[in-house]
């Protein structure tokens, strides 16, 4: 096109301008030359000849990408969308070239645009909007998104997605950030047993089996959807970070330096097994000082009849007691520790 007939103006970014883009973005764009790369390049070309002397301050020009660029002139300096013209009016047989010091980025497909346009990612789109991460994945930067399908979300345990959506700034954000990597990782760059840190701070592990790529066991079913701010890989399962196994209620009592009397009472009443086993309980745990404040010898008297009044005193609330918002296991751990 730029060797043939016609009248064009090319705003030509230098190598340094391309080097200033996020790492691996150029390589990613080159893997999809007929997609976003073409849009980026067309955004640097105007379908007519415009010498520097023809440009005016605040002039708006439409590029071959069918998007506008804006000229600003400050003294003798000319800028195109903020990129400075460092060498002007290189005349050619079919137009003119102006060298600029930055790449002009069009309003092209972003990672969030890919999710939004997909018929298989409605749940992911809703989750990103609820967690206010749509702006992040629409903005500047370079990211890799492992994008679970609607079917992947449907395979989560009943009620889990609703619980996550009820805590958009907490557990939901943590789960979504566990699917995003800072930087561009094309499928060809991934290696078997590679460990990658996600934006949640947790790591995922890549495994490759006979050409198939898996992320924590979730298979990449569609790879290398290149965007202007990164790459999307579609996966068939939701990535759930490993959560440290929490102690049982009785183990918490055992480990406490201020619940020795309560521990002895629970053991005497044979409730240690109950509070060590499966179930969901809330324990209001009196301290040793609380027991010491009882009338003299009352504790000793109760201990002589562990299956009687003592068991009644130690009666349990047989369901978890949660304050609104305390659904995240890490938050529950925080409240437990304090």
mmCIF file of C-alpha atoms in Angstrom:
data_model
loop_
_atom_site.group_PDB
_atom_site.id
_atom_site.type_symbol
_atom_site.label_atom_id
_atom_site.label_comp_id
_atom_site.label_asym_id
_atom_site.label_seq_id
_atom_site.Cartn_x
_atom_site.Cartn_y
_atom_site.Cartn_z
ATOM 1 C CA UNK A 1 0.000 0.000 0.000
ATOM 2 C CA UNK A 2 2.720 2.460 0.993
ATOM 3 C CA UNK A 3 4.810 1.538 -2.053
ATOM 4 C CA UNK A 4 2.008 2.014 -4.560
ATOM 5 C CA UNK A 5 0.030 4.821 -6.022
ATOM 6 C CA UNK A 6 -1.834 7.211 -3.835
ATOM 7 C CA UNK A 7 -1.365 10.200 -1.606
ATOM 8 C CA UNK A 8 -0.542 9.388 2.012
ATOM 9 C CA UNK A 9 0.859 10.973 5.131
ATOM 10 C CA UNK A 10 2.691 8.584 7.429
ATOM 11 C CA UNK A 11 3.459 9.455 11.046
ATOM 12 C CA UNK A 12 6.395 7.088 11.534
ATOM 13 C CA UNK A 13 7.311 5.979 15.102
ATOM 14 C CA UNK A 14 10.988 5.249 15.658
ATOM 15 C CA UNK A 15 12.393 1.982 17.020
ATOM 16 C CA UNK A 16 12.733 3.712 20.389
ATOM 17 C CA UNK A 17 9.030 4.551 20.277
ATOM 18 C CA UNK A 18 8.152 0.879 19.818
ATOM 19 C CA UNK A 19 10.664 -0.117 22.523
ATOM 20 C CA UNK A 20 8.782 2.125 24.937
ATOM 21 C CA UNK A 21 5.647 -0.029 24.611
ATOM 22 C CA UNK A 22 4.995 -2.653 27.321
ATOM 23 C CA UNK A 23 7.307 -5.657 27.103
ATOM 24 C CA UNK A 24 6.230 -8.308 24.564
ATOM 25 C CA UNK A 25 3.328 -6.199 23.244
ATOM 26 C CA UNK A 26 4.965 -5.792 19.824
ATOM 27 C CA UNK A 27 5.682 -9.537 19.641
ATOM 28 C CA UNK A 28 2.081 -10.261 20.587
ATOM 29 C CA UNK A 29 0.760 -7.878 17.936
ATOM 30 C CA UNK A 30 3.027 -9.466 15.315
ATOM 31 C CA UNK A 31 1.400 -12.857 15.983
ATOM 32 C CA UNK A 32 -1.918 -11.386 14.781
ATOM 33 C CA UNK A 33 -0.855 -9.136 11.898
ATOM 34 C CA UNK A 34 -4.317 -8.864 10.328
ATOM 35 C CA UNK A 35 -5.998 -7.967 13.619
ATOM 36 C CA UNK A 36 -5.051 -5.297 16.114
ATOM 37 C CA UNK A 37 -1.628 -4.719 14.512
ATOM 38 C CA UNK A 38 -3.235 -3.556 11.262
ATOM 39 C CA UNK A 39 -5.487 -1.171 13.204
ATOM 40 C CA UNK A 40 -2.469 0.286 15.018
ATOM 41 C CA UNK A 41 -0.559 0.806 11.790
ATOM 42 C CA UNK A 42 -3.520 2.314 9.914
ATOM 43 C CA UNK A 43 -3.881 4.773 12.783
ATOM 44 C CA UNK A 44 -0.543 6.259 11.673
ATOM 45 C CA UNK A 45 -1.605 6.840 8.067
ATOM 46 C CA UNK A 46 -3.736 9.611 6.577
ATOM 47 C CA UNK A 47 -5.215 9.240 3.087
ATOM 48 C CA UNK A 48 -3.946 12.607 1.856
ATOM 49 C CA UNK A 49 -0.752 14.638 1.881
ATOM 50 C CA UNK A 50 -0.270 16.912 4.906
ATOM 51 C CA UNK A 51 3.027 18.806 5.111
ATOM 52 C CA UNK A 52 3.989 20.318 8.460
ATOM 53 C CA UNK A 53 3.135 23.790 7.209
ATOM 54 C CA UNK A 54 -0.391 22.603 6.428
ATOM 55 C CA UNK A 55 -1.072 21.536 10.015
ATOM 56 C CA UNK A 56 -2.796 23.813 12.493
ATOM 57 C CA UNK A 57 -3.219 23.791 16.277
ATOM 58 C CA UNK A 58 -6.143 21.628 17.470
ATOM 59 C CA UNK A 59 -6.670 20.296 13.946
ATOM 60 C CA UNK A 60 -8.462 16.939 13.911
ATOM 61 C CA UNK A 61 -7.509 14.461 11.175
ATOM 62 C CA UNK A 62 -9.114 11.104 10.407
ATOM 63 C CA UNK A 63 -6.688 8.219 9.886
ATOM 64 C CA UNK A 64 -7.138 5.131 7.729
ATOM 65 C CA UNK A 65 -8.178 3.327 10.929
ATOM 66 C CA UNK A 66 -11.289 5.552 10.764
ATOM 67 C CA UNK A 67 -10.344 7.185 14.049
ATOM 68 C CA UNK A 68 -9.252 10.747 14.720
ATOM 69 C CA UNK A 69 -5.893 12.140 15.760
ATOM 70 C CA UNK A 70 -5.385 15.678 17.062
ATOM 71 C CA UNK A 71 -2.618 18.109 16.146
ATOM 72 C CA UNK A 72 -1.225 20.494 18.772
ATOM 73 C CA UNK A 73 1.402 23.134 18.061
ATOM 74 C CA UNK A 74 3.504 24.710 20.803
ATOM 75 C CA UNK A 75 5.899 27.286 19.379
ATOM 76 C CA UNK A 76 7.850 25.451 16.710
ATOM 77 C CA UNK A 77 6.999 21.978 18.090
ATOM 78 C CA UNK A 78 4.285 19.855 16.507
ATOM 79 C CA UNK A 79 2.576 17.002 18.358
ATOM 80 C CA UNK A 80 0.210 14.293 17.109
ATOM 81 C CA UNK A 81 -1.874 12.904 19.999
ATOM 82 C CA UNK A 82 0.993 13.914 22.255
ATOM 83 C CA UNK A 83 3.714 12.276 20.138
ATOM 84 C CA UNK A 84 6.263 14.877 19.023
ATOM 85 C CA UNK A 85 7.208 15.255 15.376
ATOM 86 C CA UNK A 86 11.018 15.083 15.546
ATOM 87 C CA UNK A 87 11.639 15.127 11.788
ATOM 88 C CA UNK A 88 9.088 16.599 9.390
ATOM 89 C CA UNK A 89 8.359 16.698 5.690
ATOM 90 C CA UNK A 90 10.292 13.715 4.305
ATOM 91 C CA UNK A 91 8.842 13.972 0.816
ATOM 92 C CA UNK A 92 8.048 10.763 -1.072
ATOM 93 C CA UNK A 93 6.691 9.978 -4.552
ATOM 94 C CA UNK A 94 3.349 9.042 -3.047
ATOM 95 C CA UNK A 95 3.142 11.330 -0.045
ATOM 96 C CA UNK A 96 5.068 12.578 2.968
ATOM 97 C CA UNK A 97 6.567 11.083 6.142
ATOM 98 C CA UNK A 98 6.802 12.733 9.565
ATOM 99 C CA UNK A 99 8.941 10.936 12.163
ATOM 100 C CA UNK A 100 7.367 10.824 15.650
ATOM 101 C CA UNK A 101 8.711 9.755 19.048
ATOM 102 C CA UNK A 102 5.776 7.622 20.252
ATOM 103 C CA UNK A 103 3.389 5.003 18.907
ATOM 104 C CA UNK A 104 -0.153 6.254 18.347
ATOM 105 C CA UNK A 105 -2.557 3.876 20.107
ATOM 106 C CA UNK A 106 -6.063 3.707 18.598
ATOM 107 C CA UNK A 107 -9.234 2.861 20.447
ATOM 108 C CA UNK A 108 -8.818 -0.797 19.613
ATOM 109 C CA UNK A 109 -9.877 -4.051 21.186
ATOM 110 C CA UNK A 110 -8.854 -4.378 24.832
ATOM 111 C CA UNK A 111 -8.936 -7.436 27.065
ATOM 112 C CA UNK A 112 -12.256 -6.341 28.533
ATOM 113 C CA UNK A 113 -13.638 -5.757 25.017
ATOM 114 C CA UNK A 114 -12.858 -9.400 24.218
ATOM 115 C CA UNK A 115 -14.700 -10.586 27.329
ATOM 116 C CA UNK A 116 -17.626 -8.245 26.660
ATOM 117 C CA UNK A 117 -18.006 -9.406 23.055
ATOM 118 C CA UNK A 118 -17.794 -13.107 23.880
ATOM 119 C CA UNK A 119 -21.006 -15.155 24.067
ATOM 120 C CA UNK A 120 -19.258 -17.603 26.409
ATOM 121 C CA UNK A 121 -18.059 -15.131 29.051
ATOM 122 C CA UNK A 122 -21.198 -13.446 30.390
ATOM 123 C CA UNK A 123 -20.501 -14.490 33.988
ATOM 124 C CA UNK A 124 -16.898 -13.320 33.801
ATOM 125 C CA UNK A 125 -18.053 -9.992 32.373
ATOM 126 C CA UNK A 126 -20.571 -9.538 35.211
ATOM 127 C CA UNK A 127 -17.936 -10.446 37.788
ATOM 128 C CA UNK A 128 -15.368 -8.008 36.378
ATOM 129 C CA UNK A 129 -17.966 -5.234 36.386
ATOM 130 C CA UNK A 130 -19.021 -6.042 39.958
ATOM 131 C CA UNK A 131 -15.385 -5.937 41.117
ATOM 132 C CA UNK A 132 -14.709 -2.721 39.112
ATOM 133 C CA UNK A 133 -11.909 -4.439 37.212
ATOM 134 C CA UNK A 134 -13.346 -3.611 33.787
ATOM 135 C CA UNK A 135 -11.423 -0.313 33.831
ATOM 136 C CA UNK A 136 -8.143 -2.035 34.601
ATOM 137 C CA UNK A 137 -8.548 -4.497 31.744
ATOM 138 C CA UNK A 138 -9.645 -1.701 29.393
ATOM 139 C CA UNK A 139 -6.779 0.644 30.229
ATOM 140 C CA UNK A 140 -3.104 0.922 29.425
ATOM 141 C CA UNK A 141 -0.721 -1.790 30.449
ATOM 142 C CA UNK A 142 0.111 -5.310 29.445
ATOM 143 C CA UNK A 143 -1.835 -8.185 30.981
ATOM 144 C CA UNK A 144 -2.554 -11.848 30.444
ATOM 145 C CA UNK A 145 -6.082 -12.982 31.322
ATOM 146 C CA UNK A 146 -6.983 -16.633 31.810
ATOM 147 C CA UNK A 147 -10.701 -16.338 31.041
ATOM 148 C CA UNK A 148 -13.070 -19.009 32.444
ATOM 149 C CA UNK A 149 -16.177 -19.667 30.359
ATOM 150 C CA UNK A 150 -19.751 -19.537 31.619
ATOM 151 C CA UNK A 151 -19.702 -23.348 31.755
ATOM 152 C CA UNK A 152 -16.644 -23.166 34.010
ATOM 153 C CA UNK A 153 -18.478 -20.897 36.466
ATOM 154 C CA UNK A 154 -21.509 -23.204 36.320
ATOM 155 C CA UNK A 155 -19.323 -26.028 37.626
ATOM 156 C CA UNK A 156 -18.561 -24.190 40.874
ATOM 157 C CA UNK A 157 -20.279 -25.512 44.032
ATOM 158 C CA UNK A 158 -23.849 -24.311 44.481
ATOM 159 C CA UNK A 159 -24.011 -20.890 46.082
ATOM 160 C CA UNK A 160 -20.291 -20.110 45.783
ATOM 161 C CA UNK A 161 -20.669 -17.654 42.909
ATOM 162 C CA UNK A 162 -23.475 -15.835 44.730
ATOM 163 C CA UNK A 163 -21.266 -15.600 47.826
ATOM 164 C CA UNK A 164 -18.417 -14.169 45.743
ATOM 165 C CA UNK A 165 -20.655 -11.608 44.038
ATOM 166 C CA UNK A 166 -21.930 -10.545 47.474
ATOM 167 C CA UNK A 167 -18.357 -9.550 48.394
ATOM 168 C CA UNK A 168 -17.128 -7.808 45.208
ATOM 169 C CA UNK A 169 -14.317 -5.863 46.888
ATOM 170 C CA UNK A 170 -13.032 -8.867 48.814
ATOM 171 C CA UNK A 171 -13.198 -12.515 47.804
ATOM 172 C CA UNK A 172 -14.470 -11.824 44.270
ATOM 173 C CA UNK A 173 -11.642 -9.413 43.501
ATOM 174 C CA UNK A 174 -9.103 -11.875 44.881
ATOM 175 C CA UNK A 175 -10.459 -14.684 42.684
ATOM 176 C CA UNK A 176 -10.524 -12.520 39.549
ATOM 177 C CA UNK A 177 -7.003 -11.165 40.107
ATOM 178 C CA UNK A 178 -5.895 -14.798 40.426
ATOM 179 C CA UNK A 179 -6.747 -15.081 36.710
ATOM 180 C CA UNK A 180 -4.649 -12.058 35.641
ATOM 181 C CA UNK A 181 -0.886 -11.853 35.124
ATOM 182 C CA UNK A 182 1.043 -8.602 34.890
ATOM 183 C CA UNK A 183 2.726 -8.892 31.507
ATOM 184 C CA UNK A 184 2.064 -10.696 28.241
ATOM 185 C CA UNK A 185 2.469 -14.465 28.211
ATOM 186 C CA UNK A 186 1.740 -15.963 24.796
ATOM 187 C CA UNK A 187 1.050 -19.693 24.755
ATOM 188 C CA UNK A 188 4.308 -20.315 22.924
ATOM 189 C CA UNK A 189 6.205 -18.652 25.763
ATOM 190 C CA UNK A 190 4.758 -20.964 28.429
ATOM 191 C CA UNK A 191 6.790 -23.912 29.696
ATOM 192 C CA UNK A 192 5.888 -27.126 31.475
ATOM 193 C CA UNK A 193 5.967 -26.716 35.286
ATOM 194 C CA UNK A 194 6.402 -22.950 34.919
ATOM 195 C CA UNK A 195 5.202 -21.027 37.969
ATOM 196 C CA UNK A 196 3.637 -17.601 37.349
ATOM 197 C CA UNK A 197 2.693 -14.992 39.931
ATOM 198 C CA UNK A 198 -0.752 -13.481 39.406
ATOM 199 C CA UNK A 199 -2.008 -10.047 40.390
ATOM 200 C CA UNK A 200 -3.510 -11.589 43.540
ATOM 201 C CA UNK A 201 0.013 -12.378 44.733
ATOM 202 C CA UNK A 202 -0.667 -16.123 44.488
ATOM 203 C CA UNK A 203 0.956 -18.360 41.870
ATOM 204 C CA UNK A 204 -0.421 -20.607 39.152
ATOM 205 C CA UNK A 205 1.410 -23.532 37.601
ATOM 206 C CA UNK A 206 1.595 -24.297 33.899
ATOM 207 C CA UNK A 207 1.609 -27.878 32.677
ATOM 208 C CA UNK A 208 1.918 -28.972 29.062
ATOM 209 C CA UNK A 209 0.802 -32.428 27.948
ATOM 210 C CA UNK A 210 1.109 -33.462 24.306
ATOM 211 C CA UNK A 211 0.702 -29.867 23.179
ATOM 212 C CA UNK A 212 -2.240 -29.133 25.462
ATOM 213 C CA UNK A 213 -1.678 -26.294 27.929
ATOM 214 C CA UNK A 214 -3.145 -26.369 31.428
ATOM 215 C CA UNK A 215 -3.178 -23.711 34.138
ATOM 216 C CA UNK A 216 -3.599 -25.332 37.566
ATOM 217 C CA UNK A 217 -5.339 -28.185 35.750
ATOM 218 C CA UNK A 218 -7.702 -25.916 33.779
ATOM 219 C CA UNK A 219 -7.218 -26.500 30.057
ATOM 220 C CA UNK A 220 -6.545 -23.629 27.688
ATOM 221 C CA UNK A 221 -9.213 -24.199 25.037
ATOM 222 C CA UNK A 222 -8.481 -21.075 22.971
ATOM 223 C CA UNK A 223 -5.098 -19.366 23.139
ATOM 224 C CA UNK A 224 -3.514 -16.084 22.135
ATOM 225 C CA UNK A 225 -6.396 -13.684 21.591
ATOM 226 C CA UNK A 226 -4.222 -10.583 21.139
ATOM 227 C CA UNK A 227 -5.462 -7.162 22.236
ATOM 228 C CA UNK A 228 -4.002 -3.681 22.473
ATOM 229 C CA UNK A 229 -3.242 -4.198 26.181
ATOM 230 C CA UNK A 230 -2.366 -7.872 26.372
ATOM 231 C CA UNK A 231 -3.566 -11.354 25.583
ATOM 232 C CA UNK A 232 -6.507 -13.579 26.545
ATOM 233 C CA UNK A 233 -6.426 -17.371 26.955
ATOM 234 C CA UNK A 234 -9.817 -19.083 27.366
ATOM 235 C CA UNK A 235 -9.858 -21.825 30.040
ATOM 236 C CA UNK A 236 -12.438 -24.463 30.965
ATOM 237 C CA UNK A 237 -12.377 -24.112 34.761
ATOM 238 C CA UNK A 238 -12.298 -21.357 37.352
ATOM 239 C CA UNK A 239 -8.926 -21.015 39.071
ATOM 240 C CA UNK A 240 -9.331 -21.145 42.843
ATOM 241 C CA UNK A 241 -6.268 -20.320 44.959
ATOM 242 C CA UNK A 242 -5.302 -22.775 47.631
ATOM 243 C CA UNK A 243 -6.544 -21.617 51.016
ATOM 244 C CA UNK A 244 -4.557 -22.536 54.077
ATOM 245 C CA UNK A 245 -6.445 -25.246 55.978
ATOM 246 C CA UNK A 246 -7.954 -23.676 59.056
ATOM 247 C CA UNK A 247 -7.698 -25.286 62.500
ATOM 248 C CA UNK A 248 -10.762 -26.754 64.161
ATOM 249 C CA UNK A 249 -12.515 -24.897 66.968
ATOM 250 C CA UNK A 250 -11.083 -27.286 69.542
ATOM 251 C CA UNK A 251 -7.544 -26.811 68.144
ATOM 252 C CA UNK A 252 -7.949 -23.057 68.594
ATOM 253 C CA UNK A 253 -8.952 -23.621 72.226
ATOM 254 C CA UNK A 254 -6.038 -26.023 72.708
ATOM 255 C CA UNK A 255 -3.529 -23.551 71.278
ATOM 256 C CA UNK A 256 -4.777 -20.699 73.447
ATOM 257 C CA UNK A 257 -2.900 -19.726 76.624
ATOM 258 C CA UNK A 258 -6.037 -18.234 78.170
ATOM 259 C CA UNK A 259 -8.498 -21.105 77.662
ATOM 260 C CA UNK A 260 -7.025 -23.900 79.774
ATOM 261 C CA UNK A 261 -10.169 -24.283 81.923
ATOM 262 C CA UNK A 262 -12.416 -24.311 78.872
ATOM 263 C CA UNK A 263 -10.218 -26.994 77.273
ATOM 264 C CA UNK A 264 -10.424 -29.148 80.400
ATOM 265 C CA UNK A 265 -14.196 -28.700 80.560
ATOM 266 C CA UNK A 266 -14.684 -29.616 76.890
ATOM 267 C CA UNK A 267 -12.550 -32.725 77.312
ATOM 268 C CA UNK A 268 -14.438 -33.707 80.482
ATOM 269 C CA UNK A 269 -17.781 -33.282 78.726
ATOM 270 C CA UNK A 270 -16.455 -35.192 75.699
ATOM 271 C CA UNK A 271 -17.221 -32.233 73.466
ATOM 272 C CA UNK A 272 -13.647 -32.040 72.166
ATOM 273 C CA UNK A 273 -14.561 -34.568 69.476
ATOM 274 C CA UNK A 274 -17.602 -32.588 68.437
ATOM 275 C CA UNK A 275 -15.589 -29.405 68.067
ATOM 276 C CA UNK A 276 -12.833 -31.252 66.202
ATOM 277 C CA UNK A 277 -15.100 -32.874 63.642
ATOM 278 C CA UNK A 278 -17.193 -31.854 60.695
ATOM 279 C CA UNK A 279 -19.914 -29.312 61.076
ATOM 280 C CA UNK A 280 -20.421 -25.596 61.374
ATOM 281 C CA UNK A 281 -20.376 -24.185 64.902
ATOM 282 C CA UNK A 282 -19.891 -20.909 66.714
ATOM 283 C CA UNK A 283 -18.142 -21.071 70.083
ATOM 284 C CA UNK A 284 -18.297 -18.204 72.572
ATOM 285 C CA UNK A 285 -15.138 -19.034 74.483
ATOM 286 C CA UNK A 286 -14.845 -17.850 78.130
ATOM 287 C CA UNK A 287 -11.285 -17.149 79.243
ATOM 288 C CA UNK A 288 -9.629 -18.649 82.317
ATOM 289 C CA UNK A 289 -10.331 -15.355 84.108
ATOM 290 C CA UNK A 290 -13.998 -15.709 83.237
ATOM 291 C CA UNK A 291 -14.127 -19.135 84.881
ATOM 292 C CA UNK A 292 -12.140 -17.818 87.887
ATOM 293 C CA UNK A 293 -14.849 -15.203 88.419
ATOM 294 C CA UNK A 294 -17.441 -17.924 89.099
ATOM 295 C CA UNK A 295 -18.279 -18.749 92.741
ATOM 296 C CA UNK A 296 -15.550 -20.739 94.494
ATOM 297 C CA UNK A 297 -15.556 -24.474 93.744
ATOM 298 C CA UNK A 298 -18.365 -24.176 91.160
ATOM 299 C CA UNK A 299 -16.083 -25.238 88.310
ATOM 300 C CA UNK A 300 -14.859 -28.252 90.334
ATOM 301 C CA UNK A 301 -18.444 -29.189 91.093
ATOM 302 C CA UNK A 302 -19.415 -28.978 87.422
ATOM 303 C CA UNK A 303 -16.459 -31.137 86.441
ATOM 304 C CA UNK A 304 -17.720 -33.910 88.745
ATOM 305 C CA UNK A 305 -20.839 -34.166 86.569
ATOM 306 C CA UNK A 306 -19.479 -33.679 83.047
ATOM 307 C CA UNK A 307 -22.465 -35.215 81.273
ATOM 308 C CA UNK A 308 -24.984 -33.236 83.262
ATOM 309 C CA UNK A 309 -25.012 -29.521 84.047
ATOM 310 C CA UNK A 310 -21.503 -29.011 82.639
ATOM 311 C CA UNK A 311 -22.645 -30.111 79.186
ATOM 312 C CA UNK A 312 -25.597 -27.731 79.426
ATOM 313 C CA UNK A 313 -23.279 -24.868 80.379
ATOM 314 C CA UNK A 314 -21.113 -25.687 77.385
ATOM 315 C CA UNK A 315 -24.153 -25.820 75.053
ATOM 316 C CA UNK A 316 -23.262 -24.894 71.487
ATOM 317 C CA UNK A 317 -24.685 -22.705 68.795
ATOM 318 C CA UNK A 318 -25.010 -25.233 65.963
ATOM 319 C CA UNK A 319 -24.598 -22.862 63.045
ATOM 320 C CA UNK A 320 -21.938 -20.348 62.052
ATOM 321 C CA UNK A 321 -22.454 -16.800 63.204
ATOM 322 C CA UNK A 322 -21.271 -14.355 60.546
ATOM 323 C CA UNK A 323 -21.334 -10.634 60.348
ATOM 324 C CA UNK A 324 -22.302 -9.210 56.980
ATOM 325 C CA UNK A 325 -19.346 -9.449 54.603
ATOM 326 C CA UNK A 326 -17.376 -12.067 56.583
ATOM 327 C CA UNK A 327 -17.595 -14.674 53.856
ATOM 328 C CA UNK A 328 -13.982 -14.648 52.748
ATOM 329 C CA UNK A 329 -12.080 -17.455 54.547
ATOM 330 C CA UNK A 330 -9.099 -15.131 54.966
ATOM 331 C CA UNK A 331 -11.326 -12.525 56.616
ATOM 332 C CA UNK A 332 -12.723 -15.191 58.907
ATOM 333 C CA UNK A 333 -9.144 -16.101 59.800
ATOM 334 C CA UNK A 334 -8.432 -12.431 60.518
ATOM 335 C CA UNK A 335 -11.351 -12.202 62.939
ATOM 336 C CA UNK A 336 -10.314 -15.493 64.535
ATOM 337 C CA UNK A 337 -6.757 -14.289 65.102
ATOM 338 C CA UNK A 338 -7.986 -11.121 66.759
#
